Coordinates of C-alpha atoms in Angstrom, one line a residue:
X1 CA 120.5 87.5 172.1
X2 CA 118.1 90.0 173.6
X3 CA 114.6 88.6 174.3
X4 CA 113.0 91.3 172.3
X5 CA 114.0 94.3 170.2
X6 CA 111.3 96.5 171.8
X7 CA 112.2 99.1 174.4
X8 CA 112.4 97.8 177.9
X9 CA 113.8 99.1 181.2
X10 CA 117.6 99.4 181.1
X11 CA 117.8 97.2 184.2
X12 CA 116.2 94.4 182.2
X13 CA 118.4 95.0 179.2
X14 CA 121.6 94.9 181.3
X15 CA 120.9 91.4 182.5
X16 CA 120.1 90.2 179.0
X17 CA 123.2 91.8 177.7
X18 CA 125.4 90.0 180.3
X19 CA 123.8 86.7 179.4
X20 CA 124.5 87.4 175.7
X21 CA 128.1 88.1 176.6
X22 CA 128.5 84.7 178.4
X23 CA 127.6 85.6 182.1
X24 CA 125.7 82.7 183.7
X25 CA 125.9 83.6 187.4
X26 CA 125.5 86.9 189.3
X27 CA 126.2 87.4 193.0
X28 CA 124.6 90.2 194.9
X29 CA 121.9 91.6 197.1
X30 CA 118.8 93.5 195.8
X31 CA 117.6 96.8 197.3
X32 CA 115.2 99.5 196.4
X33 CA 117.8 101.4 194.4
X34 CA 119.0 98.5 192.3
X35 CA 115.8 96.4 192.1
X36 CA 115.4 97.2 188.4
X37 CA 118.6 95.2 187.7
X38 CA 116.7 92.2 189.1
X39 CA 113.7 92.5 186.9
X40 CA 115.4 90.6 184.0
X41 CA 117.7 88.2 185.8
X42 CA 115.5 85.1 185.8
X43 CA 114.1 85.9 182.4
X44 CA 117.6 86.1 180.9
X45 CA 118.4 82.7 182.3
X46 CA 121.0 83.8 184.8
X47 CA 121.5 82.2 188.2
X48 CA 121.5 84.7 191.0
X49 CA 123.3 83.8 194.3
X50 CA 121.9 85.8 197.2
X51 CA 124.8 86.7 199.6
X52 CA 124.2 87.8 203.2
X53 CA 126.5 90.8 202.9
X54 CA 127.9 92.7 199.9
X55 CA 131.4 91.8 201.0
X56 CA 130.4 88.1 200.7
X57 CA 128.9 88.8 197.2
X58 CA 132.2 90.3 196.1
X59 CA 134.3 87.4 197.4
X60 CA 132.0 84.9 195.8
X61 CA 132.3 86.6 192.5
X62 CA 136.1 86.6 193.0
X63 CA 136.1 82.9 193.8
X64 CA 133.9 82.2 190.8
X65 CA 136.3 84.1 188.5
X66 CA 139.4 82.4 189.8
X67 CA 137.8 79.0 189.3
X68 CA 136.5 79.6 185.8
X69 CA 138.8 82.2 184.3
X70 CA 135.6 84.1 183.3
X71 CA 134.5 87.4 184.9
X72 CA 132.7 87.3 188.2
X73 CA 129.8 89.7 188.3
X74 CA 128.1 91.3 191.3
X75 CA 125.1 93.6 191.7
X76 CA 125.0 96.0 194.6
X77 CA 123.1 99.0 195.8
X78 CA 124.0 102.7 195.9
X79 CA 126.3 103.9 198.8
X80 CA 126.7 101.3 201.5
X81 CA 126.4 98.4 199.0
X82 CA 129.4 99.7 197.1
X83 CA 131.3 100.5 200.3
X84 CA 130.7 97.0 201.5
X85 CA 132.1 95.4 198.3
X86 CA 135.1 97.6 198.1
X87 CA 137.3 95.2 200.2
X88 CA 136.7 92.4 197.6
X89 CA 137.4 94.9 194.8
X90 CA 140.7 95.8 196.4
X91 CA 141.5 92.1 196.8
X92 CA 140.7 91.5 193.2
X93 CA 142.8 94.4 192.1
X94 CA 145.8 93.1 194.1
X95 CA 145.4 89.6 192.7
X96 CA 144.5 90.4 189.1
X97 CA 141.0 89.0 189.2
X98 CA 138.3 89.9 186.6
X99 CA 135.5 91.3 188.8
X100 CA 132.7 93.4 187.4
X101 CA 130.7 95.3 190.0
X102 CA 127.5 97.0 188.8
X103 CA 125.8 99.3 191.2
X104 CA 123.0 101.8 191.2
X105 CA 123.7 105.4 192.0
X106 CA 121.7 108.6 192.8
X107 CA 120.8 110.8 189.9
X108 CA 121.9 114.0 191.5
X109 CA 124.1 114.6 194.6
X110 CA 125.5 118.2 194.4
X111 CA 122.3 120.2 195.0
X112 CA 120.4 117.7 197.2
X113 CA 121.3 116.3 200.6
X114 CA 119.9 113.7 202.9
X115 CA 118.9 111.2 200.2
X116 CA 118.8 107.5 201.0
X117 CA 122.3 105.8 200.6
X118 CA 123.8 109.2 199.6
X119 CA 127.6 109.5 199.7
X120 CA 129.8 112.4 198.5
X121 CA 131.4 110.7 195.5
X122 CA 130.5 107.2 194.7
X123 CA 132.5 107.0 191.5
X124 CA 135.7 108.3 193.1
X125 CA 135.3 105.9 196.1
X126 CA 135.1 102.9 193.8
X127 CA 138.1 104.2 191.8
X128 CA 140.4 103.8 194.8
X129 CA 140.2 100.0 194.7
X130 CA 139.7 99.0 191.1
X131 CA 141.0 99.6 187.6
X132 CA 138.3 102.1 186.7
X133 CA 135.1 103.3 188.2
X134 CA 132.6 105.1 185.9
X135 CA 129.1 106.5 186.2
X136 CA 126.6 106.3 183.3
X137 CA 123.3 108.0 182.7
X138 CA 122.2 106.5 179.4
X139 CA 121.6 103.0 178.0
X140 CA 124.2 103.5 175.3
X141 CA 126.8 104.5 177.8
X142 CA 126.0 101.5 180.0
X143 CA 126.3 99.1 177.0
X144 CA 129.6 100.6 175.9
X145 CA 131.1 100.4 179.4
X146 CA 130.0 96.8 180.0
X147 CA 131.6 95.8 176.6
X148 CA 134.7 97.8 177.5
X149 CA 135.1 95.9 180.8
X150 CA 134.7 92.5 179.1
X151 CA 137.1 93.4 176.3
X152 CA 139.7 94.7 178.8
X153 CA 139.4 91.5 180.9
X154 CA 140.4 89.6 177.7
X155 CA 143.1 91.8 176.4
X156 CA 144.8 93.5 179.4
X157 CA 145.8 92.7 182.9
X158 CA 142.6 91.4 184.6
X159 CA 141.6 93.8 187.3
X160 CA 138.2 94.8 188.7
X161 CA 135.9 97.4 187.1
X162 CA 133.0 99.3 188.7
X163 CA 130.0 100.7 186.8
X164 CA 127.4 102.9 188.5
X165 CA 124.1 103.4 186.7
X166 CA 121.7 106.1 187.8
X167 CA 118.4 105.0 189.2
X168 CA 116.4 106.9 186.6
X169 CA 118.4 105.3 183.8
X170 CA 117.8 101.8 185.2
X171 CA 114.1 102.5 185.4
X172 CA 113.9 104.2 182.0
X173 CA 112.9 102.5 178.7
X174 CA 116.0 101.6 176.6
X175 CA 116.6 100.3 173.2
X176 CA 118.1 96.8 172.9
X177 CA 121.8 96.3 173.0
X178 CA 123.7 95.1 170.0
X179 CA 124.3 91.3 169.9
X180 CA 127.8 90.2 171.0
X181 CA 130.5 89.5 168.4
X182 CA 131.8 86.3 170.0
X183 CA 134.8 85.8 172.2
X184 CA 137.5 88.5 172.2
X185 CA 140.9 87.0 171.5
X186 CA 143.5 87.6 174.2
X187 CA 146.4 89.8 173.3
X188 CA 149.6 88.3 172.2
X189 CA 153.0 89.9 171.9
X190 CA 153.3 93.6 171.9
X191 CA 155.1 95.1 168.9
X192 CA 158.3 95.4 170.9
X193 CA 158.4 91.7 171.8
X194 CA 159.0 90.3 168.3
X195 CA 160.5 87.0 167.3
X196 CA 164.0 88.4 167.2
X197 CA 163.7 89.3 170.9
X198 CA 162.6 85.8 171.8
X199 CA 165.5 84.4 169.7
X200 CA 167.9 86.5 171.7
X201 CA 166.4 85.3 175.0
X202 CA 166.7 81.7 173.9
X203 CA 170.4 82.2 173.1
X204 CA 171.0 84.0 176.4
X205 CA 169.3 81.2 178.5
X206 CA 171.0 78.4 176.5
X207 CA 174.4 79.9 177.2
X208 CA 173.9 80.3 180.9
X209 CA 175.5 77.9 183.4
X210 CA 173.0 78.6 186.3
X211 CA 169.7 79.8 184.7
X212 CA 167.0 80.5 187.3
X213 CA 163.3 80.9 186.3
X214 CA 160.5 82.3 188.4
X215 CA 156.9 81.8 187.5
X216 CA 154.0 83.8 188.9
X217 CA 150.2 83.8 188.8
X218 CA 150.3 85.4 185.3
X219 CA 151.6 82.1 183.9
X220 CA 149.1 79.6 185.4
X221 CA 147.7 79.0 181.9
X222 CA 151.1 78.0 180.5
X223 CA 152.3 75.1 182.7
X224 CA 152.9 72.7 179.8
X225 CA 155.2 75.2 178.0
X226 CA 156.9 76.2 181.2
X227 CA 157.8 72.6 182.0
X228 CA 159.1 72.1 178.4
X229 CA 161.3 75.2 178.8
X230 CA 162.7 73.9 182.1
X231 CA 163.4 70.5 180.7
X232 CA 165.3 72.0 177.8
X233 CA 167.4 74.4 179.9
X234 CA 168.1 72.2 182.9
X235 CA 167.2 75.3 184.9
X236 CA 166.3 75.7 188.5
X237 CA 163.0 77.4 189.3
X238 CA 160.8 79.0 191.9
X239 CA 157.1 79.6 191.8
X240 CA 155.3 82.5 193.6
X241 CA 152.5 81.4 195.9
X242 CA 150.0 82.2 193.1
X243 CA 152.2 80.3 190.6
X244 CA 152.3 77.0 192.5
X245 CA 151.5 74.0 190.2
X246 CA 153.1 75.5 187.1
X247 CA 156.3 73.5 187.8
X248 CA 155.9 69.8 188.3
X249 CA 156.5 69.1 192.0
X250 CA 158.7 66.1 191.1
X251 CA 161.1 68.3 189.0
X252 CA 164.4 67.7 190.8
X253 CA 165.5 71.4 190.2
X254 CA 162.3 72.9 191.5
X255 CA 163.0 75.1 194.5
X256 CA 159.3 75.4 195.4
X257 CA 157.5 78.5 196.6
X258 CA 160.1 79.4 199.2
X259 CA 160.8 82.8 197.8
X260 CA 160.2 84.5 201.1
X261 CA 162.9 82.4 202.9
X262 CA 165.9 84.8 203.5
X263 CA 168.3 82.1 202.0
X264 CA 166.6 82.4 198.6
X265 CA 168.5 85.7 198.1
X266 CA 171.7 83.7 198.0
X267 CA 170.2 81.5 195.3
X268 CA 169.3 84.5 193.2
X269 CA 172.8 85.9 193.7
X270 CA 174.3 82.7 192.4
X271 CA 172.3 82.7 189.1
X272 CA 174.0 84.0 186.0
X273 CA 170.7 84.4 184.0
X274 CA 167.2 85.0 185.4
X275 CA 163.8 84.9 183.8
X276 CA 160.7 86.3 185.6
X277 CA 157.5 85.3 183.8
X278 CA 154.1 86.6 184.8
X279 CA 155.1 87.8 188.3
X280 CA 155.5 91.2 189.9
X281 CA 157.9 89.8 192.5
X282 CA 156.2 92.1 194.9
X283 CA 156.7 92.5 198.6
X284 CA 154.2 89.9 199.4
X285 CA 156.1 87.4 197.2
X286 CA 159.6 88.1 198.6
X287 CA 159.0 89.8 202.0
X288 CA 162.1 91.9 201.1
X289 CA 162.6 94.7 198.7
X290 CA 164.9 92.9 196.2
X291 CA 165.2 89.3 195.0
X292 CA 169.0 89.5 195.5
X293 CA 170.3 88.9 192.0
X294 CA 173.3 90.6 190.4
X295 CA 172.9 89.3 186.9
X296 CA 170.6 91.0 184.4
X297 CA 167.1 89.6 184.3
X298 CA 164.6 88.9 181.5
X299 CA 161.2 90.1 182.5
X300 CA 158.0 89.0 180.7
X301 CA 154.8 90.6 181.7
X302 CA 151.7 92.3 180.2
X303 CA 151.8 95.1 182.7
X304 CA 154.0 98.1 181.7
X305 CA 154.3 99.1 185.4
X306 CA 156.0 95.8 186.2
X307 CA 158.3 96.2 183.2
X308 CA 159.2 99.7 184.3
X309 CA 160.5 98.3 187.6
X310 CA 163.3 96.5 185.9
X311 CA 167.0 97.4 186.3
X312 CA 169.3 98.9 183.7
X313 CA 170.5 96.0 181.5
X314 CA 167.3 93.9 181.9
X315 CA 165.5 92.6 178.9
X316 CA 161.8 93.5 179.1
X317 CA 159.1 91.9 176.9
X318 CA 155.5 93.0 177.1
X319 CA 153.9 89.7 176.2
X320 CA 151.5 87.1 177.4
X321 CA 153.3 84.4 179.4
X322 CA 151.7 81.5 177.5
X323 CA 152.6 83.0 174.1
X324 CA 156.2 83.7 175.2
X325 CA 156.8 80.3 176.8
X326 CA 155.4 78.5 173.8
X327 CA 157.6 80.5 171.4
X328 CA 160.7 80.0 173.7
X329 CA 160.1 76.3 174.0
X330 CA 160.1 76.0 170.1
X331 CA 163.5 77.8 170.0
X332 CA 165.4 75.7 172.6
X333 CA 167.1 72.7 171.0
X334 CA 167.5 69.6 173.2
X335 CA 168.6 69.5 176.8
X336 CA 171.2 72.0 178.0
X337 CA 173.5 71.0 180.9
X338 CA 173.6 73.5 183.8
X339 CA 175.6 73.5 187.1
X340 CA 172.4 73.1 189.2
X341 CA 172.1 69.7 190.9
X342 CA 169.2 67.9 192.4
X343 CA 171.1 67.3 195.6
X344 CA 171.8 71.1 196.0
X345 CA 168.1 71.9 195.4
X346 CA 166.9 69.1 197.8
X347 CA 169.2 70.4 200.5
X348 CA 167.9 73.9 200.2
X349 CA 164.2 72.7 200.2
X350 CA 164.9 70.6 203.3
X351 CA 166.4 73.5 205.1
X352 CA 163.7 75.9 204.2
X353 CA 160.9 73.5 205.2
X354 CA 162.7 73.1 208.6
X355 CA 162.6 76.9 208.9
X356 CA 158.8 76.9 208.2
X357 CA 158.3 74.1 210.7
X358 CA 160.1 76.0 213.4
X359 CA 158.2 79.2 212.6
X360 CA 154.8 77.5 212.7
X361 CA 155.2 74.7 215.3
X362 CA 153.0 71.6 214.7
X363 CA 151.3 73.0 211.5
X364 CA 153.4 71.2 208.8
X365 CA 152.1 67.7 209.8
X366 CA 148.6 69.0 209.6
X367 CA 149.2 70.4 206.1
X368 CA 150.7 67.1 205.1
X369 CA 147.7 65.1 206.5
X370 CA 145.3 67.4 204.6
X371 CA 147.2 67.2 201.4
X372 CA 147.2 63.4 201.6
X373 CA 143.5 63.3 202.2
X374 CA 142.4 65.6 199.4
X375 CA 141.2 64.0 196.1
X376 CA 142.8 64.8 192.8
X377 CA 141.8 68.1 191.3
X378 CA 140.6 69.6 194.6
X379 CA 140.4 73.4 194.6
X380 CA 141.4 75.2 197.8
X381 CA 140.4 78.6 199.0
X382 CA 142.3 79.8 202.0
X383 CA 142.1 82.7 204.4
X384 CA 144.8 84.8 206.3
X385 CA 145.7 82.2 208.8
X386 CA 148.9 80.5 209.9
X387 CA 147.8 77.1 208.5
X388 CA 147.6 78.8 205.1
X389 CA 150.8 80.7 205.5
X390 CA 152.5 77.3 206.2
X391 CA 150.8 75.6 203.3
X392 CA 151.7 78.2 200.7
X393 CA 155.3 77.3 201.3
X394 CA 155.4 73.5 202.0
X395 CA 152.4 72.3 200.0
X396 CA 153.4 71.6 196.4
X397 CA 150.5 71.7 193.9
X398 CA 150.5 69.3 191.0
X399 CA 148.5 71.7 188.8
X400 CA 148.2 75.5 188.6
X401 CA 145.2 77.6 189.5
X402 CA 143.9 75.3 192.2
X403 CA 144.9 77.2 195.4
X404 CA 143.4 80.6 195.8
X405 CA 144.4 83.0 198.6
X406 CA 144.1 86.7 199.3
X407 CA 147.7 87.3 198.6
X408 CA 148.2 91.0 198.1
X409 CA 145.5 93.0 199.8
X410 CA 145.5 90.4 202.5
X411 CA 142.0 90.6 203.8
X412 CA 140.5 88.4 206.5
X413 CA 137.2 86.7 205.7
X414 CA 138.0 85.8 202.1
X415 CA 138.0 82.0 202.1
X416 CA 134.4 81.0 202.9
X417 CA 132.5 83.2 200.4
X418 CA 135.2 82.8 197.7
X419 CA 135.0 79.0 198.2
X420 CA 131.2 79.3 197.8
X421 CA 131.8 81.0 194.5
X422 CA 134.3 78.3 193.5
X423 CA 131.9 75.6 194.4
X424 CA 129.1 77.2 192.4
X425 CA 131.5 77.4 189.4
X426 CA 132.5 73.7 189.6
X427 CA 129.5 71.7 190.5
X428 CA 130.4 68.1 191.4
X429 CA 134.1 68.8 191.7
X430 CA 135.9 69.0 195.1
X431 CA 136.3 72.4 196.6
X432 CA 137.7 73.0 200.1
X433 CA 137.9 76.1 202.4
X434 CA 140.7 76.6 204.9
X435 CA 140.2 79.4 207.4
X436 CA 141.3 80.5 210.9
X437 CA 138.9 80.8 213.8
X438 CA 139.1 84.6 213.8
X439 CA 139.0 85.3 210.1
X440 CA 136.2 82.8 209.6
X441 CA 133.9 85.0 211.7
X442 CA 134.4 88.0 209.4
X443 CA 132.1 86.4 206.8
X444 CA 130.6 83.5 208.8
X445 CA 127.0 84.6 207.8
X446 CA 127.8 83.3 204.3
X447 CA 127.6 79.8 205.7
X448 CA 123.9 80.2 205.2
X449 CA 124.4 80.6 201.5
X450 CA 126.3 77.4 201.2
X451 CA 123.6 75.5 203.2
X452 CA 120.9 77.2 201.1
X453 CA 122.6 76.0 197.9
X454 CA 123.3 72.5 199.1
X455 CA 127.0 72.9 198.5
X456 CA 129.3 70.1 199.4
X457 CA 132.0 72.2 200.9
X458 CA 134.4 71.0 203.6
X459 CA 135.5 74.0 205.8
X460 CA 138.8 73.3 207.5
X461 CA 138.8 75.5 210.6
X462 CA 142.1 76.1 212.3
X463 CA 141.1 77.1 215.8
X464 CA 143.8 78.3 218.2
X465 CA 141.6 80.8 220.1
X466 CA 143.6 83.8 219.0
X467 CA 145.2 86.0 216.4
X468 CA 148.4 83.9 216.7
X469 CA 150.3 85.6 213.8
X470 CA 149.7 89.0 215.3
X471 CA 150.7 87.7 218.8
X472 CA 154.0 86.3 217.4
X473 CA 154.7 89.6 215.6
X474 CA 154.1 91.6 218.7
X475 CA 156.5 89.3 220.7
X476 CA 159.2 89.7 218.0
X477 CA 158.7 93.5 218.2
X478 CA 158.9 93.4 222.0
X479 CA 155.3 94.5 222.4
X480 CA 153.4 92.9 225.2
X481 CA 150.7 91.0 223.3
X482 CA 147.2 92.5 223.7
X483 CA 144.0 92.3 221.8
X484 CA 145.0 89.0 220.2
X485 CA 142.8 86.6 222.1
X486 CA 139.0 86.2 221.8
X487 CA 136.2 84.0 223.0
X488 CA 135.0 81.9 220.1
X489 CA 131.5 80.5 219.7
X490 CA 130.7 76.8 220.0
X491 CA 131.4 76.0 216.4
X492 CA 129.5 72.7 216.7
X493 CA 126.3 74.5 217.8
X494 CA 126.9 77.2 215.2
X495 CA 127.1 74.7 212.4
X496 CA 123.9 73.0 213.7
X497 CA 122.1 76.4 213.8
X498 CA 123.0 77.0 210.2
X499 CA 122.2 73.5 209.1
X500 CA 125.8 72.6 208.3
X501 CA 127.7 69.5 209.3
X502 CA 130.4 69.4 211.9
X503 CA 133.3 67.2 212.8
X504 CA 136.4 67.4 214.9
X505 CA 139.1 64.8 214.2
X506 CA 141.0 63.6 217.3
X507 CA 144.2 62.8 215.5
X508 CA 145.9 63.3 212.2
X509 CA 144.9 59.8 211.1
X510 CA 141.2 60.8 211.4
X511 CA 141.5 63.7 209.0
X512 CA 141.3 61.5 205.9
X513 CA 138.1 59.7 206.8
X514 CA 136.4 62.9 208.1
X515 CA 137.3 64.8 205.0
X516 CA 136.2 62.0 202.7
X517 CA 132.7 62.0 204.4
X518 CA 132.5 65.8 204.1
X519 CA 133.2 65.6 200.4
X520 CA 130.0 63.5 199.9
X521 CA 127.8 65.3 202.5
X522 CA 125.6 67.4 200.2
X523 CA 126.0 70.3 202.6
X524 CA 128.9 72.3 204.0
X525 CA 130.8 70.7 206.9
X526 CA 132.9 72.6 209.5
X527 CA 136.0 70.4 210.3
X528 CA 137.5 71.9 213.4
X529 CA 141.2 71.4 214.0
X530 CA 143.1 72.6 217.0
X531 CA 146.8 72.6 217.9
X532 CA 146.0 69.7 220.2
X533 CA 145.7 67.4 217.1
X534 CA 149.5 67.2 216.9
X535 CA 150.2 67.2 220.7

């Protein structure tokens, strides 16, 4: 509820409104243009996390949103503040993360030039990397757009929104906002996805001899129903990288997250009925243009654009994955025999793991040592680095929504600030960052935030002194590798300078004890690993 019904500056009212709508943490950086937004933060009872760069603030808000399922909120200034956070906005758009960015903006830009932080079209710039970007000049418009964003987060595909508020509006006296009406229920089935359609899907799947199911990030909230469906059908299944943990790793017919292996196309071709739930099956899922199936597919998604990509003969249901899978599980009677066998699936997984091991020499044992050392329920934030590329294929998760990676947009520098956001969201629970030596330096300044907050945050740093993935790609393309090596800092001294811990295990056996100590340190710890650890 608002602290008072009297008129107050809009900047104050916005913070109180966000608190009333359930926002407890805001990430950002104050400046002269958005300082009015900071007038009411503490009074509203909101925790503010001061990032060292707006890009860091955006990734922190992203990490917080992924850890909690609630919107991540960031405050930034006009012009460069917005430009700096646009990379996190693009990442959030690609990965369907509910991120609300509120920035200040100039009152007039067409007739005046040379103003502080001026850019030609701030609203349009924001619109290139988010679901919508709007400018408001009144309190009523600001309130309406904030509520619109929050409602859309709950009822549509969750993608970032950007709201610019003019400086004069932020400074001006504003009437209080209307109290919130409670939680907004998430959407269920669209009218076209009625019970009859689900009955037909149940019959189709039950009659199949080789049903194949693929689960994506849009189904992470439906693991229990997904596992019940698989048990009833005797179906084989894949998970996308973002969908890992939906299927139980011990399921003998689980093909893992090996969709990008070329041989998976043959598996798709052998299926006589396919079900894609909560996944776009995009290029970054498959690394080819088509899954490889010939049989018609059943596509379940909340995004009409994804449904429109289906083929002639496909069944398309616009429906929440959890609602669909729960309804489907209720309509499947007993266990259905299929022609899939555990031995067949195990052979495929063994071969694909061998391909990954050959592609990334020496990294699979490191992933296995890290997995064995992590406590139950640990949440991992990874960066664009070969150790993460390896892990997303060979590292099975026992629960969904516990590994977060910049899958689609694919930006470097994501892991550290996103991990900070995740650690803020889950105090007392294990959170781990995995980054490469080069990408880590994109946002290395945010290490100061983790130290400042006293976060227990192990940072697994894979240090091979180069952009190894790019070097390998150049070699495959017959390009003489250049601009792929760099001189790294002394990471031990860097950790000391920031006030963080540092360790460098000498062997795979030392990873467990080092990680255990870092998980009780009361501060972030850089754990440097090099290829020599498996030599």
